[in-house]
Tab-separated table of C-alpha atoms and ligand atoms in Angstrom:
chain	number	residue	atom	x	y	z
G	1	MET	CA	38.326	16.228	-34.088
G	2	TYR	CA	37.671	13.375	-31.563
G	3	ASN	CA	40.060	13.572	-28.451
G	4	SER	CA	38.727	11.468	-25.533
G	5	VAL	CA	40.882	13.458	-23.116
G	6	SER	CA	40.254	17.159	-24.400
G	7	THR	CA	38.755	19.494	-21.898
G	8	LYS	CA	36.329	20.627	-24.860
G	9	ALA	CA	33.028	19.048	-24.822
G	10	GLU	CA	32.539	19.292	-28.698
G	11	GLU	CA	35.946	17.427	-28.768
G	12	PHE	CA	35.154	14.672	-26.186
G	13	ILE	CA	31.758	13.958	-27.485
G	14	CYS	CA	32.226	14.398	-31.245
G	15	ASP	CA	29.323	14.773	-33.436
G	16	GLU	CA	31.469	13.581	-36.495
G	17	GLU	CA	32.707	10.438	-34.763
G	18	ILE	CA	29.328	9.365	-33.537
G	19	GLU	CA	27.737	9.606	-36.880
G	20	GLN	CA	30.762	7.668	-38.417
G	21	VAL	CA	30.292	5.029	-35.696
G	22	ILE	CA	26.659	4.784	-36.502
G	23	ASP	CA	27.534	4.293	-40.327
G	24	PHE	CA	30.037	1.727	-39.401
G	25	SER	CA	27.299	-0.244	-37.279
G	26	LYS	CA	24.973	-0.052	-40.349
G	27	LYS	CA	27.505	-1.566	-42.497
G	28	ASN	CA	28.666	-4.443	-39.934
G	29	TYR	CA	25.882	-5.473	-37.600
G	30	LEU	CA	25.055	-8.723	-39.777
G	31	ASP	CA	28.719	-9.626	-39.332
G	32	LYS	CA	28.634	-12.819	-37.029
G	33	GLU	CA	32.479	-12.780	-36.600
G	34	ILE	CA	32.273	-9.397	-35.202
G	35	ILE	CA	28.941	-9.917	-33.073
G	36	ASN	CA	30.959	-13.265	-31.659
G	37	GLU	CA	33.831	-11.228	-30.558
G	38	ILE	CA	31.713	-8.489	-28.955
G	39	LEU	CA	29.605	-10.872	-27.163
G	40	SER	CA	32.552	-12.891	-25.715
G	41	LYS	CA	34.144	-9.691	-24.588
G	42	ALA	CA	30.899	-9.017	-22.633
G	43	GLU	CA	30.741	-12.572	-21.129
G	44	ASN	CA	34.243	-11.986	-19.830
G	45	PHE	CA	33.428	-8.657	-17.800
G	46	GLU	CA	35.532	-7.031	-19.976
G	47	GLY	CA	33.085	-4.189	-20.894
G	48	LEU	CA	32.445	-2.801	-24.365
G	49	ASP	CA	33.517	0.392	-26.089
G	50	TYR	CA	31.307	2.914	-27.769
G	51	LYS	CA	31.777	1.395	-31.330
G	52	GLU	CA	30.747	-2.411	-29.958
G	53	VAL	CA	27.932	-0.743	-28.181
G	54	ALA	CA	26.801	0.892	-31.626
G	55	ILE	CA	26.972	-2.413	-33.302
G	56	LEU	CA	24.669	-3.941	-30.768
G	57	LEU	CA	22.281	-1.165	-30.750
G	58	GLN	CA	22.129	-1.350	-34.593
G	59	CYS	CA	20.993	-5.304	-33.882
G	60	LEU	CA	18.398	-4.072	-31.623
G	61	LYS	CA	17.156	-1.297	-34.097
G	62	ASN	CA	16.949	-3.852	-36.639
G	63	LYS	CA	15.244	-6.714	-34.880
G	64	GLN	CA	18.260	-9.063	-34.725
G	65	ASP	CA	16.202	-10.556	-31.778
G	66	ASP	CA	18.695	-13.832	-31.596
G	67	VAL	CA	21.678	-11.528	-30.924
G	68	ILE	CA	19.431	-9.396	-28.521
G	69	ASP	CA	18.427	-12.306	-26.746
G	70	ARG	CA	21.970	-13.622	-26.273
G	71	VAL	CA	22.928	-9.974	-25.121
G	72	LYS	CA	20.138	-10.166	-22.509
G	73	LYS	CA	21.234	-13.568	-21.196
G	74	ILE	CA	24.751	-12.120	-20.828
G	75	ALA	CA	23.287	-9.140	-18.914
G	76	MET	CA	21.511	-11.166	-16.529
G	77	LYS	CA	24.674	-13.176	-16.022
G	78	ILE	CA	26.873	-10.245	-15.397
G	79	LYS	CA	24.302	-8.831	-13.188
G	80	GLN	CA	24.006	-11.997	-10.856
G	81	HIS	CA	27.811	-12.625	-10.889
G	82	ILE	CA	28.654	-9.018	-9.770
G	83	TYR	CA	25.823	-7.771	-7.830
G	84	GLY	CA	24.013	-10.847	-6.625
G	85	ASN	CA	20.380	-10.272	-5.545
G	86	ARG	CA	20.856	-6.799	-3.666
G	87	ILE	CA	19.070	-4.001	-4.849
G	88	VAL	CA	19.915	-0.640	-3.451
G	89	PHE	CA	17.233	1.889	-2.330
G	90	PHE	CA	17.195	5.607	-2.422
G	91	ALA	CA	14.455	8.315	-2.339
G	92	PRO	CA	14.630	11.841	-4.056
G	93	LEU	CA	14.009	14.662	-2.058
G	94	TYR	CA	12.972	17.916	-3.690
G	95	LEU	CA	14.384	21.182	-1.752
G	96	SER	CA	12.993	23.761	-4.489
G	97	ASN	CA	11.376	23.905	-7.551
G	98	TYR	CA	12.196	27.462	-8.488
G	99	CYS	CA	14.292	27.484	-11.704
G	100	VAL	CA	15.791	30.037	-14.044
G	101	ASN	CA	15.748	27.465	-16.871
G	102	ALA	CA	13.590	26.900	-19.453
G	103	CYS	CA	13.944	22.870	-20.155
G	104	ARG	CA	11.103	21.898	-22.641
G	105	TYR	CA	10.479	18.581	-20.851
G	106	CYS	CA	10.411	19.834	-17.087
G	107	GLY	CA	7.443	20.799	-15.152
G	108	TYR	CA	9.803	23.257	-13.376
G	109	ASN	CA	10.507	25.154	-16.435
G	110	HIS	CA	10.621	28.860	-15.600
G	111	SER	CA	8.053	29.536	-18.218
G	112	ASN	CA	5.608	27.177	-16.616
G	113	CYS	CA	3.081	29.770	-15.058
G	114	ASN	CA	0.912	26.672	-13.852
G	115	MET	CA	3.572	25.464	-11.635
G	116	LYS	CA	3.430	26.625	-7.954
G	117	ARG	CA	6.845	27.370	-6.778
G	118	LYS	CA	7.991	26.370	-3.411
G	119	LYS	CA	10.924	26.317	-1.491
G	120	LEU	CA	11.449	24.500	1.678
G	121	THR	CA	12.821	26.080	5.041
G	122	GLN	CA	15.250	24.108	7.147
G	123	ASP	CA	12.009	23.417	9.668
G	124	GLU	CA	10.260	21.993	6.597
G	125	ILE	CA	13.360	19.793	5.439
G	126	LYS	CA	13.601	18.273	9.155
G	127	ARG	CA	9.722	17.441	8.610
G	128	GLU	CA	10.610	15.774	5.390
G	129	ILE	CA	13.484	14.086	6.712
G	130	ILE	CA	11.724	12.483	9.620
G	131	ALA	CA	8.828	11.418	7.024
G	132	LEU	CA	11.557	9.750	4.941
G	133	GLN	CA	13.185	8.113	8.071
G	134	ASP	CA	9.944	6.735	9.113
G	135	MET	CA	9.648	4.660	5.721
G	136	GLY	CA	13.058	3.415	6.315
G	137	HIS	CA	14.921	5.357	3.674
G	138	LYS	CA	18.916	5.839	4.379
G	139	ARG	CA	20.138	7.129	1.221
G	140	LEU	CA	18.626	10.021	-0.628
G	141	ALA	CA	19.098	12.191	-3.872
G	142	LEU	CA	18.882	15.813	-3.316
G	143	GLU	CA	16.962	17.520	-6.149
G	144	THR	CA	16.630	21.475	-6.872
G	145	GLY	CA	15.699	23.844	-9.642
G	146	GLU	CA	18.608	26.127	-10.529
G	147	ASP	CA	18.001	29.689	-9.313
G	148	PRO	CA	21.111	31.465	-7.858
G	149	VAL	CA	18.648	33.981	-6.135
G	150	ASN	CA	16.089	31.558	-4.590
G	151	CYS	CA	18.370	28.311	-4.283
G	152	PRO	CA	22.161	29.629	-3.667
G	153	ILE	CA	24.962	27.250	-3.035
G	154	ASP	CA	24.671	28.079	0.415
G	155	TYR	CA	21.046	27.052	1.268
G	156	VAL	CA	22.118	23.556	-0.542
G	157	LEU	CA	25.012	23.249	1.954
G	158	GLU	CA	22.901	24.383	4.824
G	159	SER	CA	20.241	21.788	3.913
G	160	ILE	CA	22.820	18.899	3.591
G	161	LYS	CA	23.985	19.839	7.172
G	162	THR	CA	20.430	19.730	8.463
G	163	ILE	CA	19.616	16.594	6.727
G	164	TYR	CA	22.765	14.734	8.237
G	165	SER	CA	21.617	16.166	11.652
G	166	VAL	CA	18.281	14.721	11.973
G	167	LYS	CA	18.242	11.599	14.120
G	168	HIS	CA	14.684	10.309	14.795
G	169	LYS	CA	13.816	7.181	16.619
G	170	ASN	CA	16.291	4.484	14.928
G	171	GLY	CA	16.501	6.713	11.692
G	172	ALA	CA	19.330	8.210	9.901
G	173	ILE	CA	20.060	9.694	6.314
G	174	ARG	CA	23.615	8.336	5.852
G	175	ARG	CA	24.452	9.118	2.398
G	176	VAL	CA	23.166	12.418	0.589
G	177	ASN	CA	23.660	12.249	-3.251
G	178	ILE	CA	23.255	15.613	-5.149
G	179	ASN	CA	21.608	16.408	-8.257
G	180	ILE	CA	21.760	19.849	-8.958
G	181	ALA	CA	22.634	22.081	-11.883
G	182	GLY	CA	26.507	22.249	-13.429
G	183	THR	CA	28.297	24.643	-11.166
G	184	THR	CA	31.911	26.193	-10.455
G	185	VAL	CA	35.074	24.094	-9.456
G	186	GLU	CA	34.715	26.146	-6.083
G	187	ASN	CA	31.155	25.111	-5.422
G	188	TYR	CA	32.104	21.379	-6.033
G	189	LYS	CA	34.783	21.754	-3.571
G	190	GLU	CA	32.296	23.157	-0.951
G	191	LEU	CA	29.989	20.224	-1.844
G	192	LYS	CA	32.784	17.558	-1.421
G	193	GLU	CA	33.517	19.297	2.203
G	194	ALA	CA	29.790	18.922	3.017
G	195	GLY	CA	29.988	15.099	2.649
G	196	ILE	CA	28.012	14.568	-0.529
G	197	GLY	CA	27.877	10.945	-1.669
G	198	THR	CA	27.229	10.981	-5.744
G	199	TYR	CA	27.166	14.112	-7.674
G	200	ILE	CA	24.585	13.253	-10.087
G	201	LEU	CA	23.846	15.524	-13.325
G	202	PHE	CA	21.981	14.236	-16.312
G	203	GLN	CA	23.154	15.296	-19.743
G	204	GLU	CA	19.711	15.057	-20.954
G	205	THR	CA	21.006	14.678	-24.627
G	206	TYR	CA	24.280	14.667	-26.168
G	207	HIS	CA	23.292	15.832	-29.513
G	208	LYS	CA	24.019	19.659	-29.481
G	209	LYS	CA	21.356	20.986	-31.770
G	210	THR	CA	18.553	18.828	-30.031
G	211	TYR	CA	20.206	20.016	-26.619
G	212	GLU	CA	19.810	23.908	-27.549
G	213	LYS	CA	16.323	23.421	-29.103
G	214	MET	CA	15.292	21.727	-25.525
G	215	HIS	CA	17.234	24.509	-23.447
G	216	PRO	CA	16.228	27.652	-24.973
G	217	LYS	CA	17.003	30.042	-22.140
G	218	GLY	CA	18.858	30.120	-18.922
G	219	PRO	CA	22.428	29.165	-17.926
G	220	LYS	CA	21.609	25.426	-18.732
G	221	SER	CA	21.260	26.542	-22.396
G	222	ASN	CA	24.974	26.590	-22.633
G	223	TYR	CA	25.867	22.867	-24.149
G	224	ALA	CA	29.614	23.227	-23.300
G	225	TYR	CA	29.371	24.180	-19.576
G	226	HIS	CA	26.610	21.680	-19.000
G	227	THR	CA	28.787	18.857	-20.834
G	228	GLU	CA	31.945	19.882	-19.105
G	229	SER	CA	30.296	19.872	-15.491
G	230	MET	CA	31.606	16.381	-14.367
G	231	ASP	CA	35.169	17.859	-15.533
G	232	ARG	CA	34.813	20.747	-13.201
G	233	ALA	CA	33.233	18.272	-10.205
G	234	TYR	CA	36.480	15.985	-10.749
G	235	GLN	CA	38.746	19.138	-10.606
G	236	GLY	CA	36.903	20.170	-7.248
G	237	GLY	CA	37.856	16.792	-5.723
G	238	ILE	CA	34.661	14.895	-6.141
G	239	ASP	CA	35.368	11.490	-7.319
G	240	ASP	CA	32.138	9.884	-7.227
G	241	VAL	CA	29.766	11.042	-10.343
G	242	GLY	CA	26.496	9.783	-11.544
G	243	ILE	CA	25.518	10.517	-15.422
G	244	GLY	CA	22.461	9.887	-17.464
G	245	VAL	CA	20.343	11.014	-20.719
G	246	LEU	CA	16.619	11.387	-20.905
G	247	TYR	CA	15.630	8.970	-23.405
G	248	GLY	CA	12.966	10.657	-25.482
G	249	LEU	CA	14.527	13.872	-26.641
G	250	TYR	CA	16.543	12.722	-29.348
G	251	ASP	CA	17.636	9.463	-31.184
G	252	TYR	CA	18.478	6.535	-28.583
G	253	MET	CA	21.481	5.308	-30.439
G	254	TYR	CA	22.995	8.737	-30.757
G	255	ASP	CA	22.691	9.435	-27.091
G	256	THR	CA	23.715	5.908	-26.043
G	257	ILE	CA	26.856	6.148	-27.922
G	258	GLY	CA	27.396	9.943	-26.442
G	259	MET	CA	27.035	8.427	-23.047
G	260	MET	CA	29.673	5.809	-23.875
G	261	MET	CA	31.904	8.436	-25.044
G	262	HIS	CA	31.536	10.501	-22.073
G	263	ILE	CA	32.357	7.486	-19.762
G	264	LYS	CA	35.438	6.945	-21.742
G	265	HIS	CA	36.305	10.637	-21.466
G	266	LEU	CA	36.181	10.354	-17.580
G	267	GLU	CA	38.073	7.324	-17.361
G	268	ASP	CA	40.990	8.162	-19.895
G	269	THR	CA	41.198	11.752	-18.232
G	270	TYR	CA	40.682	10.831	-14.576
G	271	GLY	CA	41.324	7.363	-14.227
G	272	VAL	CA	37.777	6.555	-13.080
G	273	GLY	CA	34.236	6.363	-14.793
G	274	PRO	CA	30.947	7.301	-13.553
G	275	HIS	CA	29.632	5.399	-10.315
G	276	THR	CA	26.030	5.372	-11.532
G	277	ILE	CA	24.181	5.739	-14.902
G	278	SER	CA	20.543	6.774	-14.746
G	279	LEU	CA	18.018	5.771	-17.135
G	280	PRO	CA	14.930	7.906	-17.146
G	281	ARG	CA	12.599	7.947	-20.172
G	282	MET	CA	10.288	10.812	-20.927
G	283	ARG	CA	7.246	11.235	-18.656
G	284	PHE	CA	4.561	13.678	-18.772
G	285	ALA	CA	4.876	16.797	-16.871
G	286	SER	CA	2.758	19.870	-16.325
G	287	GLY	CA	3.104	22.118	-19.430
G	288	VAL	CA	4.797	19.069	-21.388
G	289	ASP	CA	3.211	17.786	-24.426
G	290	LEU	CA	4.453	14.382	-24.910
G	291	HIS	CA	3.734	14.355	-28.603
G	292	ASP	CA	6.817	16.456	-29.143
G	293	TYR	CA	9.084	13.902	-28.324
G	294	GLN	CA	10.334	10.318	-29.620
G	295	ASN	CA	9.877	8.047	-26.651
G	296	ILE	CA	10.977	4.640	-27.173
G	297	SER	CA	9.097	1.231	-26.689
G	298	ASP	CA	9.427	-1.060	-23.817
G	299	ASP	CA	11.401	-3.328	-26.184
G	300	ILE	CA	14.186	-0.934	-27.054
G	301	PHE	CA	14.490	0.419	-23.649
G	302	PHE	CA	15.008	-3.038	-21.960
G	303	GLY	CA	17.567	-3.958	-25.086
G	304	ILE	CA	19.549	-0.441	-24.122
G	305	VAL	CA	19.681	-1.504	-20.312
G	306	ALA	CA	20.903	-5.012	-21.287
G	307	ILE	CA	23.463	-3.643	-23.848
G	308	LEU	CA	24.532	-0.920	-21.350
G	309	ARG	CA	25.108	-3.746	-18.442
G	310	CYS	CA	27.214	-5.758	-21.010
G	311	ALA	CA	29.020	-2.291	-21.658
G	312	VAL	CA	29.893	-1.053	-18.078
G	313	PRO	CA	29.628	-4.174	-15.762
G	314	TYR	CA	31.005	-2.515	-12.940
G	315	THR	CA	28.618	0.804	-12.949
G	316	GLY	CA	25.544	0.900	-11.013
G	317	MET	CA	22.427	1.442	-13.065
G	318	ILE	CA	19.196	3.152	-11.719
G	319	ILE	CA	15.689	3.077	-12.406
G	320	SER	CA	13.237	5.612	-10.801
G	321	THR	CA	9.650	5.552	-10.164
G	322	ARG	CA	8.958	7.184	-13.571
G	323	GLU	CA	8.824	3.530	-14.841
G	324	SER	CA	5.823	1.290	-13.892
G	325	LYS	CA	5.962	-1.731	-11.498
G	326	GLU	CA	6.016	-4.137	-14.337
G	327	SER	CA	8.939	-2.462	-16.268
G	328	ARG	CA	10.965	-2.319	-13.159
G	329	LYS	CA	10.342	-5.893	-12.506
G	330	GLU	CA	11.647	-6.765	-16.089
G	331	LEU	CA	14.470	-4.316	-15.812
G	332	LEU	CA	16.017	-5.606	-12.449
G	333	LYS	CA	16.633	-8.864	-14.497
G	334	LEU	CA	18.417	-7.088	-17.200
G	335	GLY	CA	21.023	-5.049	-15.075
G	336	ILE	CA	19.415	-2.623	-12.870
G	337	THR	CA	21.057	-2.281	-9.413
G	338	GLN	CA	19.413	0.788	-7.757
G	339	LEU	CA	15.926	1.717	-7.527
G	340	SER	CA	13.985	4.498	-5.838
G	341	GLY	CA	10.733	3.655	-4.069
G	342	GLY	CA	7.712	5.285	-2.329
G	343	SER	CA	8.970	8.528	-4.063
G	344	CYS	CA	7.653	12.091	-4.088
G	345	THR	CA	8.484	14.490	-7.023
G	346	GLY	CA	7.064	17.381	-5.526
G	347	VAL	CA	8.295	19.880	-3.018
G	348	GLY	CA	7.464	18.841	0.638
G	349	GLY	CA	5.438	15.843	-0.260
G	350	TYR	CA	6.723	13.310	2.308
G	351	ALA	CA	5.417	15.234	5.429
G	352	ASP	CA	2.253	16.472	3.810
G	353	SER	CA	1.420	13.329	2.022
G	354	ASP	CA	-2.453	14.035	2.080
G	355	LYS	CA	-1.714	17.339	0.493
G	356	ASP	CA	-1.889	17.419	-3.385
G	357	GLU	CA	1.578	17.338	-4.323
G	358	GLU	CA	0.633	17.475	-8.046
G	359	ASP	CA	0.842	21.352	-8.414
G	360	THR	CA	4.565	21.235	-7.364
G	361	GLN	CA	5.809	17.921	-9.126
G	362	GLN	CA	8.518	17.761	-11.755
G	363	PHE	CA	7.149	14.781	-13.258
G	364	ASN	CA	4.231	11.984	-12.855
G	365	VAL	CA	5.307	9.023	-11.149
G	366	ASP	CA	4.242	5.507	-12.485
G	367	ASP	CA	5.270	2.940	-9.806
G	368	THR	CA	3.230	4.412	-6.791
G	369	ARG	CA	3.546	1.595	-4.568
G	370	SER	CA	4.545	2.354	-0.960
G	371	LEU	CA	8.082	1.474	-0.026
G	372	ASP	CA	7.083	-1.244	2.015
G	373	THR	CA	4.897	-2.749	-0.703
G	374	ILE	CA	7.945	-2.504	-2.882
G	375	MET	CA	10.312	-4.423	-0.270
G	376	HIS	CA	7.407	-7.016	0.218
G	377	ASP	CA	7.351	-7.644	-3.578
G	378	LEU	CA	11.190	-7.637	-3.892
G	379	CYS	CA	11.537	-10.081	-1.143
G	380	LYS	CA	8.802	-12.397	-2.508
G	381	ASP	CA	10.751	-12.208	-5.870
G	382	GLY	CA	14.083	-13.292	-4.044
G	383	TYR	CA	15.869	-10.023	-4.281
G	384	ILE	CA	17.576	-8.578	-1.431
G	385	PRO	CA	16.600	-4.630	-0.880
G	386	SER	CA	19.581	-2.828	0.521
G	387	PHE	CA	19.657	0.438	2.449
G	388	CYS	CA	23.508	-0.013	2.444
G	389	THR	CA	25.552	3.123	2.395
G	390	ALA	CA	28.775	1.532	3.545
G	391	CYS	CA	31.270	2.515	0.772
G	392	TYR	CA	31.206	6.249	0.788
G	393	ARG	CA	31.108	6.201	4.467
G	394	SER	CA	34.297	4.191	4.655
G	395	GLY	CA	36.184	6.212	2.005
G	396	ARG	CA	35.477	3.429	-0.692
G	397	THR	CA	34.908	5.885	-3.575
G	398	GLY	CA	36.594	6.829	-7.057
G	399	ASP	CA	39.296	4.423	-7.998
G	400	ARG	CA	39.286	2.774	-4.810
G	401	PHE	CA	35.836	1.524	-5.391
G	402	MET	CA	36.431	0.758	-8.927
G	403	LYS	CA	39.424	-1.710	-8.035
G	404	LEU	CA	37.323	-3.478	-5.717
G	405	ALA	CA	34.266	-3.581	-8.145
G	406	LYS	CA	36.511	-4.983	-11.070
G	407	THR	CA	38.094	-7.644	-9.026
G	408	GLY	CA	34.662	-8.651	-7.766
G	409	GLU	CA	35.750	-7.910	-4.159
G	410	ILE	CA	32.865	-5.619	-3.883
G	411	SER	CA	30.361	-8.479	-3.755
G	412	ASN	CA	31.941	-9.816	-0.352
G	413	VAL	CA	30.602	-6.580	1.475
G	414	CYS	CA	27.620	-5.950	-0.871
G	415	GLN	CA	25.725	-9.052	0.380
G	416	PRO	CA	26.349	-8.890	4.109
G	417	ASN	CA	25.744	-5.153	4.371
G	418	ALA	CA	22.336	-5.717	2.301
G	419	LEU	CA	21.100	-8.334	4.902
G	420	MET	CA	22.235	-6.123	7.724
G	421	THR	CA	20.327	-3.075	6.617
G	422	LEU	CA	17.429	-5.249	5.368
G	423	LYS	CA	17.213	-6.492	8.984
G	424	GLU	CA	17.332	-3.065	10.335
G	425	TYR	CA	14.364	-2.160	8.053
G	426	ILE	CA	12.492	-5.243	9.379
G	427	MET	CA	13.082	-4.220	13.064
G	428	ASP	CA	11.825	-0.611	12.599
G	429	TYR	CA	9.717	-0.215	9.516
G	430	ALA	CA	8.222	-3.174	8.023
G	431	SER	CA	4.803	-4.257	7.862
G	432	GLU	CA	4.172	-7.910	9.442
G	433	GLU	CA	3.598	-9.384	6.033
G	434	THR	CA	6.936	-7.942	4.709
G	435	LYS	CA	8.768	-9.106	7.957
G	436	LYS	CA	7.586	-12.749	7.059
G	437	TYR	CA	9.227	-12.910	3.412
G	438	ALA	CA	12.213	-10.710	4.364
G	439	ASN	CA	13.145	-12.802	7.606
G	440	ASP	CA	12.776	-16.097	5.168
G	441	LEU	CA	14.952	-14.379	2.809
G	442	ILE	CA	17.772	-13.469	5.312
G	443	GLU	CA	17.731	-17.108	6.670
G	444	LYS	CA	18.104	-18.405	3.076
G	445	GLU	CA	20.886	-15.874	1.805
G	446	ILE	CA	22.993	-15.762	4.805
G	447	GLN	CA	24.088	-19.446	3.640
G	448	ASN	CA	25.156	-17.913	0.406
G	449	ILE	CA	28.021	-16.224	2.074
G	450	LYS	CA	30.936	-18.132	1.253
G	451	ASP	CA	33.467	-16.723	3.720
G	452	GLU	CA	32.913	-18.336	7.092
G	453	LYS	CA	34.170	-15.336	9.046
G	454	ILE	CA	32.061	-12.761	7.430
G	455	LYS	CA	29.091	-15.363	7.732
G	456	ASN	CA	29.760	-15.560	11.308
G	457	THR	CA	29.932	-11.980	11.850
G	458	VAL	CA	26.840	-11.174	10.014
G	459	LYS	CA	24.908	-13.630	12.211
G	460	ALA	CA	26.185	-12.030	15.340
G	461	ARG	CA	25.292	-8.689	14.283
G	462	LEU	CA	21.880	-9.567	13.152
G	463	LYS	CA	21.040	-10.781	16.745
G	464	LEU	CA	22.507	-7.311	17.648
G	465	ILE	CA	20.358	-5.562	15.704
G	466	GLU	CA	17.372	-7.725	17.102
G	467	ASN	CA	18.505	-6.241	20.540
G	468	GLY	CA	18.409	-2.658	19.279
G	469	ASP	CA	22.069	-2.033	17.869
G	470	ARG	CA	22.349	-0.249	14.545
G	471	ASP	CA	24.637	0.718	11.711
G	472	PHE	CA	26.885	-2.081	11.349
G	473	LYS	CA	28.782	-2.122	8.124
G	474	PHE	CA	31.867	-3.946	6.254
B	501	LIG	FE1	15.066	23.628	-14.260
B	501	LIG	FE2	16.357	20.990	-13.861
B	501	LIG	FE3	13.788	21.440	-14.680
B	501	LIG	FE4	15.844	22.290	-16.293
B	501	LIG	S1	15.197	20.144	-15.764
B	501	LIG	S2	13.791	23.259	-16.019
B	501	LIG	S3	17.176	22.926	-14.821
B	501	LIG	S4	14.670	21.705	-12.846
B	502	LIG	FE1	26.853	-0.149	-2.670
B	502	LIG	FE2	29.283	-0.439	-1.356
B	502	LIG	FE3	26.970	-0.949	-0.194
B	502	LIG	FE4	27.885	-2.607	-2.025
B	502	LIG	S1	28.834	-2.081	-0.209
B	502	LIG	S2	25.788	-1.701	-1.811
B	502	LIG	S3	28.648	-1.062	-3.656
B	502	LIG	S4	27.540	0.928	-0.789
């Protein structure tokens, strides 16, 4: 029985309800009145529920191009209105690829004997952080395999401390997001106390049977424990979580509706939905045969992103370097607000960049541009690359953040913070070519700050940054 506030995974992600909603969408996706109602709701930034999302997904599946074109236009409008031109950057940092699980789609799979196993020492972590700071990164997503012996929670906590402690030249990692396996309430409490930003955990697929097939061994094989992880995270005091599915494992319609149900569960139960949604598609990884998966085309993927932007206008949406440069450019228009850049998906690959990282890599990356090249390309296209970490450091998380996001007030701080962190990047890390485009962009964008007081403060702070000061924030 479907119950959005149940504590049981199989009740808040209800298979029967998803199948019924898919059936309903099949019968109604041609109904113009229903479509118009859904689109006008989206246009008014009201968000969409999982039933409405199902109707739009059915239009996507059945090539109702006129509807999907309208969805894309609305997605672009929402993106521009709420987020403006800023794109937030982060880098993944892989600490350890030891893993006791056997996820079929992952190179770190316990059964993959070809994978070279490695765990960074605290000194190696410091070297990685220095390399990341030298690129200009301020925000990390920490990644580890699940292994209570080789990678216990104490190691993760010690590593977070190490990361925050490294101050190299003008660099600093100001926000550490964590992507580790579902764990206990006690461990979530400790992560919260260690000062993490977002706790990220992908569901991979909401379809229980497929989930069990994809995760045949190890603690992650327990569907309920994994699906209820965010509940335990909230109970441990974490109010900033990131979710995602891995597109390609099961039917995209089922998984997107499942993800919308998960969002509803978190909103209805804890009063605040996820801060971010990550949108990975299956990629080749060591020991993985892509023929075993039902990967989705660019057209479908772009459509899903646009539908989600309409459905959750206030949630950050993330695309990693799994996607190509061309796809990422397209996806930015449709609602993506965060990108990774210059990423290494192996253990220890930032400091030893000439070493072949492939033997410790979780999956292959497609966008292999350096961070500076991405900065350059984005500035040229009129986006403001941002290294802002202000919200979490100012206590703007959970429902406090959502209130600001929903009233649109957040954009009053996002854009100035983006300009100031971009200026820091220009002063400390940018190539001459990037500097030129980025400085022109700042000059232009500063005129778009509506509040005169904020505009003048930003101007003054930009001067101070030129003179060597760092880390201003609103
Ligand atoms: Fe381990 Fe995570 Fe890879 Fe699964 S996805 S094998 S849990 S690292
Ligand atoms: Fe993100 Fe907050 Fe910075 Fe905006 S101000 S970019 S929401 S951290």
